[in-house]
Coordinates of C-alpha atoms in Angstrom, one line a residue:
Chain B
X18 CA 2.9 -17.5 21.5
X19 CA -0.4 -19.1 19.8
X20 CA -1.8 -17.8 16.0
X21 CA -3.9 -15.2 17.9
X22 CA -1.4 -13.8 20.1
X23 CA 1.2 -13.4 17.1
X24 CA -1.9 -11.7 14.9
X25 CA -2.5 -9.1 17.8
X26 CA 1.5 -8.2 17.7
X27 CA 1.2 -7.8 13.6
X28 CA -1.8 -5.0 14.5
X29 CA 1.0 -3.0 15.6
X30 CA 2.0 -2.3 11.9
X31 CA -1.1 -0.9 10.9
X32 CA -0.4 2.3 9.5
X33 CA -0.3 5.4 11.7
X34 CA -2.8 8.0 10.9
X35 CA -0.4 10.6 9.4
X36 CA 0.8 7.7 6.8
X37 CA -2.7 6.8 5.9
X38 CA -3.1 10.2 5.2
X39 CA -0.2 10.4 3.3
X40 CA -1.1 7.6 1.4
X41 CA -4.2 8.3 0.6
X42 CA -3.5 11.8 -0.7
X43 CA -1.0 10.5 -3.3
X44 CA -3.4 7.8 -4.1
X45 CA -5.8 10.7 -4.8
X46 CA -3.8 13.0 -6.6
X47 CA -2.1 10.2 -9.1
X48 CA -6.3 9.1 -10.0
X49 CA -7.0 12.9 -9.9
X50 CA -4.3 13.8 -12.1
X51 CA -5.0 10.3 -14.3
X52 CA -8.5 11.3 -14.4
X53 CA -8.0 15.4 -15.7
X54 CA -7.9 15.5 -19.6
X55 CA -4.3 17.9 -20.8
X56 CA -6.8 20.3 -22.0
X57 CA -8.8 20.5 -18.1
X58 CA -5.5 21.2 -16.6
X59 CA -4.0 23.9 -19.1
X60 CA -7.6 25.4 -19.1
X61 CA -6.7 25.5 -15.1
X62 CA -3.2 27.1 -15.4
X63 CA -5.0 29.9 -17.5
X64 CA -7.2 30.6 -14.7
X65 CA -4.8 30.4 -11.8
X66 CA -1.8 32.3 -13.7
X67 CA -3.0 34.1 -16.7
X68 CA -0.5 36.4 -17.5
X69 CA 2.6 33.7 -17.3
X70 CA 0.5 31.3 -19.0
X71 CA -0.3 33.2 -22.0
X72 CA 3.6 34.4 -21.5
X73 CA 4.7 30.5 -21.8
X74 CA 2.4 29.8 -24.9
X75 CA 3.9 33.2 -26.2
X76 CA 7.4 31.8 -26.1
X77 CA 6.7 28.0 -27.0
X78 CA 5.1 29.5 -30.1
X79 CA 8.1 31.3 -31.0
X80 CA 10.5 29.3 -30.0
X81 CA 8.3 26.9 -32.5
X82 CA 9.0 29.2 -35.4
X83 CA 12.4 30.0 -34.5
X84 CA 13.8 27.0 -34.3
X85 CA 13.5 25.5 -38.1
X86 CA 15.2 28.5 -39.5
X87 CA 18.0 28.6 -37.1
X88 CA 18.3 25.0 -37.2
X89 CA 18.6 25.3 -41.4
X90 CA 21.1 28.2 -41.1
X91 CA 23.2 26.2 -38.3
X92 CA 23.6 23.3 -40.9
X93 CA 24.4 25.8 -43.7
X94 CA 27.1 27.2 -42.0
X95 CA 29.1 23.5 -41.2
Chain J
X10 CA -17.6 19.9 -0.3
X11 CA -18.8 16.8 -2.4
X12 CA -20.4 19.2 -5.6
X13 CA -22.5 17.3 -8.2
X14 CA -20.6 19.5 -10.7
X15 CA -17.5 19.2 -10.0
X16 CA -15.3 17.1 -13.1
X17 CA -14.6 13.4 -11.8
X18 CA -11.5 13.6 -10.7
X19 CA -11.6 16.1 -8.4
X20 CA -14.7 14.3 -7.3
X21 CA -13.0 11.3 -6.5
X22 CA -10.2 13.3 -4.9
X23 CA -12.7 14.9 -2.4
X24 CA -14.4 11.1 -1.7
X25 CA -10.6 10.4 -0.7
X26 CA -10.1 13.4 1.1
X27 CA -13.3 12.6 3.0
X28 CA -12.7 8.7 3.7
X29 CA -9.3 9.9 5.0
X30 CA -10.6 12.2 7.1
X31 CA -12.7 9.7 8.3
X32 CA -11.0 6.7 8.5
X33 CA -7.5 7.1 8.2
X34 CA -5.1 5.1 10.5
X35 CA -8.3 3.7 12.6
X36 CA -7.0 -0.2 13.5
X37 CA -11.4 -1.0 13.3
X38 CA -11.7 1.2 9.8
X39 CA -14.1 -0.9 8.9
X40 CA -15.1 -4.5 8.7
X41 CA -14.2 -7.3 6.4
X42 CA -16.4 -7.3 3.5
X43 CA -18.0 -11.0 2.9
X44 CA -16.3 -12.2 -0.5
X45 CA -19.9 -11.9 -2.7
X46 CA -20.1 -8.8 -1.5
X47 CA -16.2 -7.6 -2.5
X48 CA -17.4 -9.3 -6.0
X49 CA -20.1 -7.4 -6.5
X50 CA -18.2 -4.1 -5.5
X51 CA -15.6 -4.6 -8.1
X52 CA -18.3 -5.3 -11.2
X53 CA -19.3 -2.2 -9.6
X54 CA -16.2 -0.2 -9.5
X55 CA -15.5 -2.1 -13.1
X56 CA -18.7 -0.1 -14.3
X57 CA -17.1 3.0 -13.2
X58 CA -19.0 3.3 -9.7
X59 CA -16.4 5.7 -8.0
X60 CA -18.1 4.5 -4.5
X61 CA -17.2 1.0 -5.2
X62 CA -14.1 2.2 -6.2
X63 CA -13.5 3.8 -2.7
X64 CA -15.0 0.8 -0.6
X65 CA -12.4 -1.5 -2.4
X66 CA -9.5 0.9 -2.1
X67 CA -10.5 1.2 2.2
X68 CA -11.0 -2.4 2.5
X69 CA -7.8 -3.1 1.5
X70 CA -5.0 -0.1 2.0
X71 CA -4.4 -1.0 5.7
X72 CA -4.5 -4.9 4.9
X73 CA -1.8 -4.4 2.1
X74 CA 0.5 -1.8 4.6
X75 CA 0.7 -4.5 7.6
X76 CA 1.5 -7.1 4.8
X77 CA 3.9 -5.2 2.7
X78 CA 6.0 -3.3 6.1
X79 CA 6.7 -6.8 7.3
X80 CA 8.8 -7.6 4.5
X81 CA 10.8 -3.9 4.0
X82 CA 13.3 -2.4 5.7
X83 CA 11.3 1.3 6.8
X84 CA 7.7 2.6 6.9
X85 CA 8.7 4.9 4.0
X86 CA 8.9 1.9 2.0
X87 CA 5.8 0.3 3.1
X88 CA 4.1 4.0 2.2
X89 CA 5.8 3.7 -1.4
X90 CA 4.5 0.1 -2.5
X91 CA 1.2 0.3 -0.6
X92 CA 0.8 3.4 -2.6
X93 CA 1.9 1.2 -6.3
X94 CA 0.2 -1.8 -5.0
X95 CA -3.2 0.4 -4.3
X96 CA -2.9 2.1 -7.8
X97 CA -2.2 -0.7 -9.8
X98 CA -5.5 -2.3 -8.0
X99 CA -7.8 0.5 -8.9
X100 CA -6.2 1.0 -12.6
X101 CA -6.1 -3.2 -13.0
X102 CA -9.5 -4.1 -11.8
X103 CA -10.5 -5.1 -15.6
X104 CA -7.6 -7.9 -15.6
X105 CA -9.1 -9.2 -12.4
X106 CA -11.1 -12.9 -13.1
X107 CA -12.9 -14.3 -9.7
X108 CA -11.7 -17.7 -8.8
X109 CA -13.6 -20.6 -6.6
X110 CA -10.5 -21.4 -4.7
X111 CA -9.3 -17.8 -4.1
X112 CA -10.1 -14.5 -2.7
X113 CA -9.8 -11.5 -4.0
X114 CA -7.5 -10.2 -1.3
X115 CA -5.3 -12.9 -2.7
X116 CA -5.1 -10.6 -5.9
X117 CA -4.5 -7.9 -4.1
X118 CA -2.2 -9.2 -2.5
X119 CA -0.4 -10.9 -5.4
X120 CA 0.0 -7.2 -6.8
X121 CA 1.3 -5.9 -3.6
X122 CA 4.1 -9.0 -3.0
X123 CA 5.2 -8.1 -6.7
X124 CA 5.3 -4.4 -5.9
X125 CA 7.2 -5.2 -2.6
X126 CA 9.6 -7.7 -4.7
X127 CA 10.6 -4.8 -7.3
X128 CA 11.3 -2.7 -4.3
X129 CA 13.9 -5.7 -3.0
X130 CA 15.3 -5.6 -6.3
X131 CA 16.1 -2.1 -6.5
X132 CA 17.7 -1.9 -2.6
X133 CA 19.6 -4.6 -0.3
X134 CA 16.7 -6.3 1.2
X135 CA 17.3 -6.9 4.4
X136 CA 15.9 -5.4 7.0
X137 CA 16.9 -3.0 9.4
X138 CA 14.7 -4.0 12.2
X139 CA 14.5 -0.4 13.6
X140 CA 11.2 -0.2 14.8
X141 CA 10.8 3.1 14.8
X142 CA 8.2 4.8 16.9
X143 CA 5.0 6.3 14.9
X144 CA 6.1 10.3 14.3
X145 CA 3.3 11.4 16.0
X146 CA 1.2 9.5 19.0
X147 CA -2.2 8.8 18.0
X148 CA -4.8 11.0 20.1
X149 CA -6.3 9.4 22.7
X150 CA -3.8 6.7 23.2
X151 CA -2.6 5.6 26.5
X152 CA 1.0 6.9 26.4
X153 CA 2.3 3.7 27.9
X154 CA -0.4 1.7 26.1
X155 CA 1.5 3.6 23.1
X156 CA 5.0 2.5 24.6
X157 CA 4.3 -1.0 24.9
X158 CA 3.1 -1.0 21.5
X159 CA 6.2 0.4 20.4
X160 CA 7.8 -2.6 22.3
X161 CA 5.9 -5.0 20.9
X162 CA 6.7 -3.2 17.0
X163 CA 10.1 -3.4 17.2
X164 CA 10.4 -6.5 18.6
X165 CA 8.5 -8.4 15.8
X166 CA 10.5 -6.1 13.5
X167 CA 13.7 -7.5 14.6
X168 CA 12.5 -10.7 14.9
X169 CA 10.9 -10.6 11.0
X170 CA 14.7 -9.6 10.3
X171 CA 16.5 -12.5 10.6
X172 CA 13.5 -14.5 8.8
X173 CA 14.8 -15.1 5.3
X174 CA 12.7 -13.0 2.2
X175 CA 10.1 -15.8 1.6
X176 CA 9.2 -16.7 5.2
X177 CA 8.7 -12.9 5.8
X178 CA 6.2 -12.6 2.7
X179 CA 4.5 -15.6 4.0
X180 CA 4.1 -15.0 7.3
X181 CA 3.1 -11.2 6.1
X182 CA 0.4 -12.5 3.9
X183 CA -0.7 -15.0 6.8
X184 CA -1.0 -12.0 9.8
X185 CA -0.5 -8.7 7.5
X186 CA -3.2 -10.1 5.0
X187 CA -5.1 -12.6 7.2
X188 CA -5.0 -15.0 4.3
X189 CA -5.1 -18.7 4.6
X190 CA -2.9 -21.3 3.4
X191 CA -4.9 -21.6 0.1
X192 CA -4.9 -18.1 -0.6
X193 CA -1.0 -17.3 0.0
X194 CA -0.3 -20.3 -2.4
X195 CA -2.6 -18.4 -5.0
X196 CA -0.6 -15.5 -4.0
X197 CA 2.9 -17.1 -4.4
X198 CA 2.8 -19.9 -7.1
X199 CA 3.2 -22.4 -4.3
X200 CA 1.7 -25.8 -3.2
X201 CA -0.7 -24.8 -0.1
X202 CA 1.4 -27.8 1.6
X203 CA 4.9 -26.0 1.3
X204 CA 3.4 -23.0 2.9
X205 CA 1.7 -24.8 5.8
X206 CA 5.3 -26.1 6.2
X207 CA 7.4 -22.8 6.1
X208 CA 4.6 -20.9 7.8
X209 CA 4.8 -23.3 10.5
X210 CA 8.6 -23.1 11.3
X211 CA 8.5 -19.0 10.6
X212 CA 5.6 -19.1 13.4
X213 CA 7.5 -21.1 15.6
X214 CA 11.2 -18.8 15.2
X215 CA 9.4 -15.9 15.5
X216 CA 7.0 -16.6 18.5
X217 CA 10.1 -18.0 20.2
X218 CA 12.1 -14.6 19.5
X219 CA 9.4 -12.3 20.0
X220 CA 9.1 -14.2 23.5
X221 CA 12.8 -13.4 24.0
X222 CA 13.1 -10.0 23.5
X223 CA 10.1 -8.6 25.3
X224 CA 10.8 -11.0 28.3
X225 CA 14.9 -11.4 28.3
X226 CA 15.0 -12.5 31.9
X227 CA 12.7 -15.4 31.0
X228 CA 10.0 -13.5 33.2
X229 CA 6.3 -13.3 32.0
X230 CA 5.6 -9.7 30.6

């Protein structure tokens, strides 16, 4: 088997179309995802979900202010 | 649609989703870029020219696969590092400095053989020489055109599998990559002489296998 011959049996592990596909999606989405500032994509939430969005903020804020008192009173009581 | 617009990442998702569409799996995706040209694509892409970008990223995804599924045990794992090794390309192209006496595939390459050795590093790296068959046959294939394929897959697959871990990244790099003696030296830290030497003897032990499996009567396929 000559250089040529063994090169045309190594095209046989070219990537099948579903697995270029496949790779180039998650090569997509990681640069899309890279490429989307924290604010673009909470912006985004709001718009698809606004109702659990503003539910989550709701409860990370006052879980926010909970927390230091109940934290204080958890050491007062040890 | 491509909308002027839209932010830039979902732009450069869409220019992916559209070169996929396009392109994706095709053996003759496109051809080899002359090396000036690849150089003047990455100060390009370097600038931020998302078209570059893309150009770069096609000439080299399928090059990188072939290279990198040589070496591991199952296409999934191939898909994982060619994934990395593509990333790390696009994110890295500022640590990239041309050289006279190698290619930029080499670099690419060099990324994607130290993607592919983290992988070994993290599993038992041998190979399992499966071959499996692609999950779905390609339209407009021959179905016995797609068989002997198959054949011919799993036969280098179980031949590359009793090559030890260096031969199989060299001769990778050699018919995966197409890269020269030179360049797989760049690639490897290695003297160009020691890899004519090993790729040699890998060519010979694996021509002679190959031979063997698909013809064990000794017949001519």
């Amino acid at each position: 088997m000559n250089d040529e011959e063994l090169a045309g049996v190594w095209a046989t592990l070219q990537p099948t179309a579903p697995q270029r596909r496949r790779i180039d999606a998650r090569v997509s989405a990681w640069l899309e995802a890279r490429d989307t500032p924290l604010a673009a994509e909470w912006l985004g939430l709001f718009r698809i979900a606004p109702l659990s969005s503003a539910g989550l903020v709701a409860v990370s804020a006052l879980a926010i202010a909970v927390a230091p008192p109940v934290v204080w009173f958890t050491y007062a009581l040890m | 649609m491509i909308d002027a617009a839209m932010p830039r990442g979902s732009l450069l998702a869409a220019l992916f989703a559209a070169l996929s569409a396009r392109f994706g799996g095709d053996a003759e995706a496109l051809a080899p870029l002359a090396e000036n040209e690849i150089a003047r694509l990455v100060e390009r892409a370097r600038a931020g020219d998302t078209g570059a970008r893309q150009t770069l990223y096609v000439q080299h995804v399928d090059r990188v696969f072939r290279t990198v599924r040589g070496m591991l045990r199952s296409d999934a794992d191939a898909e994982d590092v060619t994934q990395d090794a593509m990333l790390t390309m696009l994110t890295s192209l500022h640590k990239y400095t041309p050289r006279t006496d190698a290619r930029f595939a080499a670099w690419v390459m060099t990324i994607a053989v130290n993607t592919a050795r983290r992988r070994f590093r993290r599993r038992r790296p041998e190979l399992t020489a499966t071959g499996e068959l692609p999950e779905t046959p390609d339209n407009g294939v021959d179905p016995l055109e797609s068989l002997d394929r198959a054949r011919r897959r799993r036969a280098l697959l179980v031949a590359l599998a009793e090559l030890s871990e260096r031969e199989r990244m060299i001769v990778g790099l050699r018919y995966g990559a197409d890269l020269n003696a030179s360049d797989i030296a760049t690639t490897l830290g290695l003297e160009p002489a020691t890899i004519r030497k090993i790729l040699e003897r890998a060519r010979t032990r694996l021509s002679e296998r190959i031979e063997a499996l698909l013809n064990p009567e000794g017949g001519m396929s």
